[in-house]
Amino acid sequence: MSKITAAITAVGGYVPETVLTNADLEKMVETNDEWIRTRTGIHERRILRETGKANSDLAVPAIQEILTKTGLSPLDIDCIICATVTPDMVFPATANVIADKLGATNAWGYDLSAACSGFLYALTSGASLVESGRYKNVIVVGSEKMSAIIDYSDRNTCIIFGDGAGAVLLQPNTEGNGVLDSILKSDGSGRTYLHMKAGGSLKPASVETVMAKEHFIYQEGKAVFKFAVKGMADVSAELLERNHLTSDDIAWLVPHQANLRIIDATAERMGLSKDKVMVNIQRYGNTTAATIPLCLWEWEKQLKKGDNLVLAAFGGGFTWGAIWIKWAY
Ligand code: UT7
């Protein structure tokens, strides 16, 4: 019997309707459209504004799109892995809530926290479940309501992040397509540069932590930028090298959308021209675990069976990595 690989066989996505433009941010903090565009590449981002709506309300429509496209029933889903740093609640897992809202009563699932590399970690985990032969329909969703943890008076962070969700269906493949290799890395000493100070067991929520605005993202942007440029480019180059791939073999680079300058540096290091790089940061900003699947969602129609894709990310943790996929449809 030929080896089972895990292939992406459908993609879904969802972004909330409300658009937060650079012009809107100019009215909220001391910034300007020109600075944001030239330093990050972002023009606008989407925000889930309605009270009572959470991360799962972004993930569910993304997954429902997959069910509509494939004709699968929610009951066919074996497992849901939700990559996120903005779960509906600390517990239970958002994957549980998503399964409930979908009516996926046969599914088990869990949340995976790896910040901007969350989708890569979750895709590798989901692929292993399919490759093992035990599961046939695994949903991997990257979903974030970043606006819930952004201080909209902090210009260092509020200009960057947005909300959204992207999901993929993983199914067994015997044609040699799908997730073919992945290199994932982490370095916990990087946590000092990018984290949320309170709300965990180290510093539980209190009146003091709320007053000190410690439930928002804290980021030392310049330091993270330096690690990100090197980390994402190095791991992508390593992935090509160990699979004896050259830039000519690669149809698409699917990079985490944190900063256009980081994306450009990675593409340059891989020797890829701009027309082979998926970029939608201008419209959605940095949606953390959702950036990569949202790219796949928007480019799905342009992808061809057999295309080699490199997915690459760097983010909080630090976590980073790259995945080689041979597109299956
Ligand atoms: O996705 C997870 C991982 N995260 C990342 O990959 C993010 C990596 N970091 C970045 O993308 C960039 O560091 C930022 C976009 C966050 C910041 O860009 P930068 O070029 O590193 O700016 P900076 O923080 O070094 O600030 C440069 C200048 C400073 O002014 P002075 O000190 O040179 O006078 C800042 O005060 O720009 C100023 N500045 C701003 N000006 C207008 C900082 N933020 C803003 C702003 N608007 N929003």
CSV table of C-alpha atoms and ligand atoms in Angstrom, one decimal:
chain,number,residue,atom,x,y,z
A,1,MET,CA,0.0,0.0,0.0
A,2,SER,CA,1.3,3.5,-0.8
A,3,LYS,CA,2.2,5.8,2.0
A,4,ILE,CA,-0.7,8.0,3.3
A,5,THR,CA,0.1,11.7,3.3
A,6,ALA,CA,-2.2,14.4,4.7
A,7,ALA,CA,-3.5,16.7,1.9
A,8,ILE,CA,-5.4,20.0,2.1
A,9,THR,CA,-8.6,19.3,0.1
A,10,ALA,CA,-10.6,22.5,0.9
A,11,VAL,CA,-10.1,25.9,2.3
A,12,GLY,CA,-12.5,28.3,4.0
A,13,GLY,CA,-12.1,31.8,5.4
A,14,TYR,CA,-14.0,34.6,7.2
A,15,VAL,CA,-13.2,38.2,8.0
A,16,PRO,CA,-15.6,40.4,10.0
A,17,GLU,CA,-17.3,43.3,8.1
A,18,THR,CA,-16.0,46.3,10.1
A,19,VAL,CA,-13.0,47.9,8.4
A,20,LEU,CA,-10.5,49.8,10.6
A,21,THR,CA,-8.4,52.0,8.3
A,22,ASN,CA,-5.2,53.8,8.9
A,23,ALA,CA,-7.2,57.0,8.7
A,24,ASP,CA,-9.4,55.7,11.6
A,25,LEU,CA,-6.3,55.0,13.6
A,26,GLU,CA,-4.9,58.5,12.9
A,27,LYS,CA,-7.9,59.8,15.0
A,28,MET,CA,-7.1,57.4,17.9
A,29,VAL,CA,-3.3,57.6,18.3
A,30,GLU,CA,-0.4,59.7,17.2
A,31,THR,CA,0.3,58.0,13.9
A,32,ASN,CA,-0.2,58.5,10.2
A,33,ASP,CA,-1.1,56.5,7.1
A,34,GLU,CA,2.2,57.0,5.4
A,35,TRP,CA,4.2,55.7,8.4
A,36,ILE,CA,2.0,52.6,8.8
A,37,ARG,CA,2.1,51.8,5.0
A,38,THR,CA,5.9,52.2,4.7
A,39,ARG,CA,6.8,50.5,8.0
A,40,THR,CA,4.4,47.6,7.8
A,41,GLY,CA,2.5,47.4,4.4
A,42,ILE,CA,-0.9,47.6,6.2
A,43,HIS,CA,-3.7,49.9,4.8
A,44,GLU,CA,-6.6,48.5,6.8
A,45,ARG,CA,-7.7,45.6,9.0
A,46,ARG,CA,-11.0,43.9,10.0
A,47,ILE,CA,-12.4,44.1,13.5
A,48,LEU,CA,-15.1,42.0,15.1
A,49,ARG,CA,-17.0,44.8,16.8
A,50,GLU,CA,-20.3,43.2,18.0
A,51,THR,CA,-20.5,42.5,21.7
A,52,GLY,CA,-21.1,38.9,22.6
A,53,LYS,CA,-19.2,37.7,19.5
A,54,ALA,CA,-16.0,35.8,20.0
A,55,ASN,CA,-13.2,33.9,18.2
A,56,SER,CA,-15.5,30.9,17.6
A,57,ASP,CA,-17.9,33.2,15.6
A,58,LEU,CA,-15.0,33.8,13.2
A,59,ALA,CA,-13.9,30.1,13.0
A,60,VAL,CA,-17.4,28.7,12.5
A,61,PRO,CA,-18.3,30.4,9.1
A,62,ALA,CA,-14.8,29.6,7.8
A,63,ILE,CA,-15.4,25.9,8.5
A,64,GLN,CA,-18.9,26.1,7.3
A,65,GLU,CA,-17.6,27.2,3.9
A,66,ILE,CA,-15.5,24.0,3.8
A,67,LEU,CA,-18.6,21.9,4.5
A,68,THR,CA,-20.6,23.7,1.8
A,69,LYS,CA,-17.7,23.3,-0.8
A,70,THR,CA,-17.2,19.6,0.0
A,71,GLY,CA,-20.7,18.5,0.8
A,72,LEU,CA,-19.4,17.0,4.1
A,73,SER,CA,-21.7,17.0,7.1
A,74,PRO,CA,-20.5,18.4,10.4
A,75,LEU,CA,-20.9,14.8,11.6
A,76,ASP,CA,-18.1,13.7,9.3
A,77,ILE,CA,-15.5,15.9,11.1
A,78,ASP,CA,-13.2,13.7,13.2
A,79,CYS,CA,-11.1,16.4,14.9
A,80,ILE,CA,-10.9,20.2,15.1
A,81,ILE,CA,-7.6,21.8,15.9
A,82,CYS,CA,-7.9,25.5,16.6
A,83,ALA,CA,-4.7,27.6,16.6
A,84,THR,CA,-5.2,30.8,18.5
A,85,VAL,CA,-4.0,33.1,21.2
A,86,THR,CA,-7.4,34.7,21.6
A,87,PRO,CA,-9.7,31.8,22.7
A,88,ASP,CA,-13.3,32.5,23.6
A,89,MET,CA,-12.4,31.7,27.2
A,90,VAL,CA,-9.3,30.4,29.0
A,91,PHE,CA,-11.2,27.1,29.2
A,92,PRO,CA,-12.9,25.1,27.8
A,93,ALA,CA,-11.0,25.1,24.5
A,94,THR,CA,-12.5,27.1,21.6
A,95,ALA,CA,-12.3,23.9,19.5
A,96,ASN,CA,-15.0,22.6,21.8
A,97,VAL,CA,-17.2,25.7,21.3
A,98,ILE,CA,-16.6,25.5,17.5
A,99,ALA,CA,-17.7,21.9,17.4
A,100,ASP,CA,-20.8,22.7,19.4
A,101,LYS,CA,-21.8,25.6,17.2
A,102,LEU,CA,-21.2,23.5,14.0
A,103,GLY,CA,-23.0,20.5,15.3
A,104,ALA,CA,-19.8,18.4,14.9
A,105,THR,CA,-20.8,16.0,17.7
A,106,ASN,CA,-18.5,13.2,16.5
A,107,ALA,CA,-15.4,15.4,16.7
A,108,TRP,CA,-12.8,15.8,19.4
A,109,GLY,CA,-10.4,18.7,19.3
A,110,TYR,CA,-8.1,21.1,21.1
A,111,ASP,CA,-6.6,24.5,21.0
A,112,LEU,CA,-3.0,25.0,20.1
A,113,SER,CA,-1.1,28.1,21.3
A,114,ALA,CA,1.9,29.1,19.2
A,115,ALA,CA,1.0,32.7,18.3
A,116,CYS,CA,1.9,33.6,14.8
A,117,SER,CA,3.3,30.1,14.1
A,118,GLY,CA,0.1,28.6,15.4
A,119,PHE,CA,-1.3,27.5,12.0
A,120,LEU,CA,2.0,25.8,11.1
A,121,TYR,CA,2.1,23.9,14.4
A,122,ALA,CA,-1.5,22.9,14.1
A,123,LEU,CA,-1.2,21.9,10.5
A,124,THR,CA,1.8,19.6,11.4
A,125,SER,CA,-0.2,18.1,14.3
A,126,GLY,CA,-3.3,17.6,12.1
A,127,ALA,CA,-1.3,16.1,9.3
A,128,SER,CA,0.2,13.6,11.8
A,129,LEU,CA,-3.3,12.5,12.8
A,130,VAL,CA,-4.2,11.8,9.2
A,131,GLU,CA,-0.9,10.2,8.3
A,132,SER,CA,-1.3,7.8,11.2
A,133,GLY,CA,-4.4,6.4,9.4
A,134,ARG,CA,-6.7,6.9,12.3
A,135,TYR,CA,-8.5,10.1,11.1
A,136,LYS,CA,-10.0,11.0,7.7
A,137,ASN,CA,-11.4,14.5,8.1
A,138,VAL,CA,-9.4,16.8,10.3
A,139,ILE,CA,-10.1,20.5,10.4
A,140,VAL,CA,-7.2,22.9,11.2
A,141,VAL,CA,-8.4,26.4,11.8
A,142,GLY,CA,-6.4,29.5,12.6
A,143,SER,CA,-8.7,32.0,14.2
A,144,GLU,CA,-8.1,35.3,16.1
A,145,LYS,CA,-10.0,38.1,17.6
A,146,MET,CA,-6.9,40.1,18.2
A,147,SER,CA,-9.0,43.3,18.8
A,148,ALA,CA,-9.9,41.7,22.2
A,149,ILE,CA,-6.3,42.0,23.4
A,150,ILE,CA,-5.2,45.2,21.7
A,151,ASP,CA,-4.8,48.5,23.6
A,152,TYR,CA,-6.2,51.0,21.1
A,153,SER,CA,-4.2,53.8,22.8
A,154,ASP,CA,-0.9,52.0,22.1
A,155,ARG,CA,0.4,53.0,18.7
A,156,ASN,CA,3.2,50.3,18.8
A,157,THR,CA,0.6,47.5,18.6
A,158,CYS,CA,-2.8,48.8,17.6
A,159,ILE,CA,-1.8,49.6,14.0
A,160,ILE,CA,-0.6,46.0,13.3
A,161,PHE,CA,-3.3,43.5,14.3
A,162,GLY,CA,-6.7,42.5,12.9
A,163,ASP,CA,-9.3,39.8,13.3
A,164,GLY,CA,-10.1,36.8,11.0
A,165,ALA,CA,-10.2,33.1,10.5
A,166,GLY,CA,-8.9,30.6,7.9
A,167,ALA,CA,-9.5,26.9,7.9
A,168,VAL,CA,-8.4,23.9,5.9
A,169,LEU,CA,-9.7,20.3,5.6
A,170,LEU,CA,-7.0,17.6,5.8
A,171,GLN,CA,-7.7,14.2,4.2
A,172,PRO,CA,-5.7,11.2,3.4
A,173,ASN,CA,-3.9,11.2,0.1
A,174,THR,CA,-2.1,8.4,-1.7
A,175,GLU,CA,-0.8,10.3,-4.7
A,176,GLY,CA,2.1,11.8,-2.9
A,177,ASN,CA,0.5,15.2,-2.4
A,178,GLY,CA,-0.1,17.2,0.7
A,179,VAL,CA,2.1,18.1,3.7
A,180,LEU,CA,5.5,16.7,2.7
A,181,ASP,CA,7.9,18.2,5.3
A,182,SER,CA,7.8,20.6,8.1
A,183,ILE,CA,10.5,22.2,10.3
A,184,LEU,CA,9.2,23.8,13.5
A,185,LYS,CA,11.2,25.6,16.1
A,186,SER,CA,10.8,27.4,19.4
A,187,ASP,CA,12.9,29.4,21.8
A,188,GLY,CA,11.0,30.3,25.0
A,189,SER,CA,13.6,32.9,26.0
A,190,GLY,CA,12.0,35.1,23.4
A,191,ARG,CA,8.9,35.4,25.5
A,192,THR,CA,10.1,38.6,27.1
A,193,TYR,CA,9.8,40.5,23.8
A,194,LEU,CA,6.2,39.6,22.9
A,195,HIS,CA,3.6,38.4,25.5
A,196,MET,CA,0.6,39.3,27.6
A,197,LYS,CA,1.7,40.2,31.1
A,198,ALA,CA,-1.3,39.2,33.1
A,199,GLY,CA,-4.3,36.9,33.0
A,200,GLY,CA,-2.3,33.6,33.3
A,201,SER,CA,-1.3,31.7,36.4
A,202,LEU,CA,1.8,33.8,36.8
A,203,LYS,CA,-0.1,36.9,37.3
A,204,PRO,CA,-3.9,36.3,37.6
A,205,ALA,CA,-6.3,39.1,36.7
A,206,SER,CA,-6.7,41.7,39.5
A,207,VAL,CA,-7.9,45.3,39.7
A,208,GLU,CA,-4.2,46.2,39.6
A,209,THR,CA,-3.4,44.2,36.4
A,210,VAL,CA,-6.4,45.8,34.7
A,211,MET,CA,-5.4,49.3,35.8
A,212,ALA,CA,-1.9,48.7,34.5
A,213,LYS,CA,-3.3,47.5,31.1
A,214,GLU,CA,-1.6,44.2,31.5
A,215,HIS,CA,-4.2,42.2,29.6
A,216,PHE,CA,-3.1,43.6,26.3
A,217,ILE,CA,-0.3,42.6,23.9
A,218,TYR,CA,3.1,43.8,24.9
A,219,GLN,CA,5.6,43.8,22.0
A,220,GLU,CA,9.1,45.2,21.6
A,221,GLY,CA,8.7,45.6,17.9
A,222,LYS,CA,12.2,46.3,16.8
A,223,ALA,CA,13.7,43.3,18.7
A,224,VAL,CA,11.0,40.9,17.4
A,225,PHE,CA,11.6,42.3,13.9
A,226,LYS,CA,15.3,41.4,13.9
A,227,PHE,CA,14.6,37.8,15.1
A,228,ALA,CA,11.7,37.4,12.7
A,229,VAL,CA,13.7,38.5,9.6
A,230,LYS,CA,16.4,36.0,10.4
A,231,GLY,CA,14.2,33.2,11.7
A,232,MET,CA,11.7,33.1,8.9
A,233,ALA,CA,14.4,33.4,6.2
A,234,ASP,CA,16.7,30.8,7.8
A,235,VAL,CA,14.0,28.1,8.3
A,236,SER,CA,12.6,28.6,4.8
A,237,ALA,CA,16.1,28.2,3.3
A,238,GLU,CA,16.7,25.1,5.5
A,239,LEU,CA,13.4,23.5,4.3
A,240,LEU,CA,14.4,24.0,0.6
A,241,GLU,CA,17.9,22.7,1.2
A,242,ARG,CA,17.0,19.5,3.0
A,243,ASN,CA,14.4,18.7,0.3
A,244,HIS,CA,16.8,19.5,-2.5
A,245,LEU,CA,14.4,22.2,-3.8
A,246,THR,CA,15.4,25.4,-5.6
A,247,SER,CA,13.4,28.6,-6.1
A,248,ASP,CA,12.4,27.4,-9.5
A,249,ASP,CA,10.6,24.4,-7.9
A,250,ILE,CA,8.4,26.7,-5.7
A,251,ALA,CA,5.1,28.0,-7.1
A,252,TRP,CA,4.2,30.0,-4.0
A,253,LEU,CA,5.6,31.3,-0.8
A,254,VAL,CA,2.8,31.6,1.8
A,255,PRO,CA,4.3,33.8,4.5
A,256,HIS,CA,2.9,34.9,7.8
A,257,GLN,CA,1.7,38.5,7.3
A,258,ALA,CA,3.4,40.4,10.2
A,259,ASN,CA,5.2,43.0,8.2
A,260,LEU,CA,5.8,43.4,4.5
A,261,ARG,CA,9.5,44.0,5.1
A,262,ILE,CA,9.8,40.6,6.8
A,263,ILE,CA,8.0,39.0,3.9
A,264,ASP,CA,10.2,40.7,1.3
A,265,ALA,CA,13.4,39.6,3.2
A,266,THR,CA,12.2,36.0,3.3
A,267,ALA,CA,11.3,36.0,-0.4
A,268,GLU,CA,14.6,37.5,-1.4
A,269,ARG,CA,16.6,35.0,0.7
A,270,MET,CA,14.7,32.2,-1.1
A,271,GLY,CA,15.3,33.8,-4.5
A,272,LEU,CA,11.6,34.2,-5.2
A,273,SER,CA,10.1,37.0,-7.3
A,274,LYS,CA,7.2,39.0,-5.9
A,275,ASP,CA,4.7,37.3,-8.2
A,276,LYS,CA,5.2,34.1,-6.3
A,277,VAL,CA,4.5,35.5,-2.9
A,278,MET,CA,1.0,35.7,-1.4
A,279,VAL,CA,0.5,39.1,0.3
A,280,ASN,CA,-2.8,40.4,1.7
A,281,ILE,CA,-1.4,42.2,4.7
A,282,GLN,CA,-2.6,45.5,3.2
A,283,ARG,CA,-6.2,44.5,3.7
A,284,TYR,CA,-6.2,42.4,6.9
A,285,GLY,CA,-3.1,43.4,8.9
A,286,ASN,CA,-1.6,40.7,11.1
A,287,THR,CA,-4.3,38.2,12.1
A,288,THR,CA,-1.7,36.0,14.0
A,289,ALA,CA,-2.7,32.3,13.5
A,290,ALA,CA,-5.1,33.2,10.7
A,291,THR,CA,-2.8,35.0,8.2
A,292,ILE,CA,-1.5,31.9,6.4
A,293,PRO,CA,-4.9,30.1,5.9
A,294,LEU,CA,-6.5,33.4,4.9
A,295,CYS,CA,-3.9,33.6,2.1
A,296,LEU,CA,-4.6,30.1,1.0
A,297,TRP,CA,-8.3,31.0,1.0
A,298,GLU,CA,-7.8,34.0,-1.2
A,299,TRP,CA,-5.4,32.3,-3.6
A,300,GLU,CA,-7.2,28.9,-3.7
A,301,LYS,CA,-8.5,29.4,-7.3
A,302,GLN,CA,-5.0,30.1,-8.6
A,303,LEU,CA,-3.4,27.0,-7.1
A,304,LYS,CA,-2.9,24.0,-9.3
A,305,LYS,CA,-2.5,20.3,-8.5
A,306,GLY,CA,1.2,19.5,-7.9
A,307,ASP,CA,2.2,23.1,-7.1
A,308,ASN,CA,4.9,23.3,-4.4
A,309,LEU,CA,4.0,25.7,-1.6
A,310,VAL,CA,6.3,26.9,1.2
A,311,LEU,CA,4.4,28.1,4.3
A,312,ALA,CA,6.6,30.1,6.7
A,313,ALA,CA,6.0,32.0,9.9
A,314,PHE,CA,7.7,33.6,12.9
A,315,GLY,CA,6.0,34.9,16.1
A,316,GLY,CA,5.5,35.1,19.8
A,317,GLY,CA,7.2,32.5,21.9
A,318,PHE,CA,9.4,32.7,20.0
A,319,THR,CA,8.0,30.1,17.6
A,320,TRP,CA,8.8,29.7,14.0
A,321,GLY,CA,8.9,27.3,11.1
A,322,ALA,CA,8.3,26.3,7.5
A,323,ILE,CA,6.2,23.7,5.8
A,324,TRP,CA,6.4,22.2,2.3
A,325,ILE,CA,3.1,21.3,0.7
A,326,LYS,CA,2.4,19.8,-2.7
A,327,TRP,CA,-1.0,21.1,-3.6
A,328,ALA,CA,-3.5,18.2,-4.1
A,329,TYR,CA,-6.3,19.7,-6.3
B,1,UT7,O1,3.5,38.6,14.1
B,1,UT7,C1,4.2,38.4,15.3
B,1,UT7,C2,5.6,38.9,15.3
B,1,UT7,N1,5.6,40.3,15.2
B,1,UT7,C3,6.4,40.9,14.3
B,1,UT7,O2,6.9,40.2,13.4
B,1,UT7,C4,6.5,42.4,14.3
B,1,UT7,C5,7.9,42.8,14.1
B,1,UT7,N2,8.1,44.2,14.3
B,1,UT7,C6,7.6,45.1,13.4
B,1,UT7,O3,6.9,44.8,12.4
B,1,UT7,C7,8.1,46.6,13.5
B,1,UT7,O4,9.1,46.6,14.5
B,1,UT7,C8,7.0,47.6,13.9
B,1,UT7,C9,6.0,47.7,12.7
B,1,UT7,C10,6.2,47.0,15.1
B,1,UT7,C11,7.6,48.9,14.2
B,1,UT7,O5,8.4,49.4,13.1
B,1,UT7,P1,9.9,49.8,13.4
B,1,UT7,O6,10.4,50.3,12.1
B,1,UT7,O7,10.6,48.7,14.1
B,1,UT7,O8,9.7,51.1,14.3
B,1,UT7,P2,10.3,51.5,15.7
B,1,UT7,O9,9.5,50.8,16.8
B,1,UT7,O10,11.8,51.3,15.6
B,1,UT7,O11,10.0,53.0,15.7
B,1,UT7,C12,10.6,53.9,14.8
B,1,UT7,C13,10.1,55.3,15.0
B,1,UT7,C14,10.1,55.7,16.5
B,1,UT7,O12,10.4,57.1,16.5
B,1,UT7,P3,11.9,57.6,16.8
B,1,UT7,O13,12.2,57.0,18.2
B,1,UT7,O14,12.7,57.1,15.7
B,1,UT7,O15,11.7,59.1,16.9
B,1,UT7,C15,8.8,55.4,17.0
B,1,UT7,O16,8.4,56.2,18.1
B,1,UT7,O17,8.7,55.4,14.7
B,1,UT7,C16,7.9,55.8,15.8
B,1,UT7,N3,6.7,55.0,15.8
B,1,UT7,C17,5.6,55.4,15.1
B,1,UT7,N4,5.3,56.5,14.4
B,1,UT7,C18,4.1,56.7,13.9
B,1,UT7,C19,6.4,53.8,16.4
B,1,UT7,N5,5.1,53.5,16.1
B,1,UT7,C20,4.6,54.4,15.3
B,1,UT7,C21,3.3,54.6,14.7
B,1,UT7,N6,3.1,55.8,14.0
B,1,UT7,N7,2.3,53.7,14.9
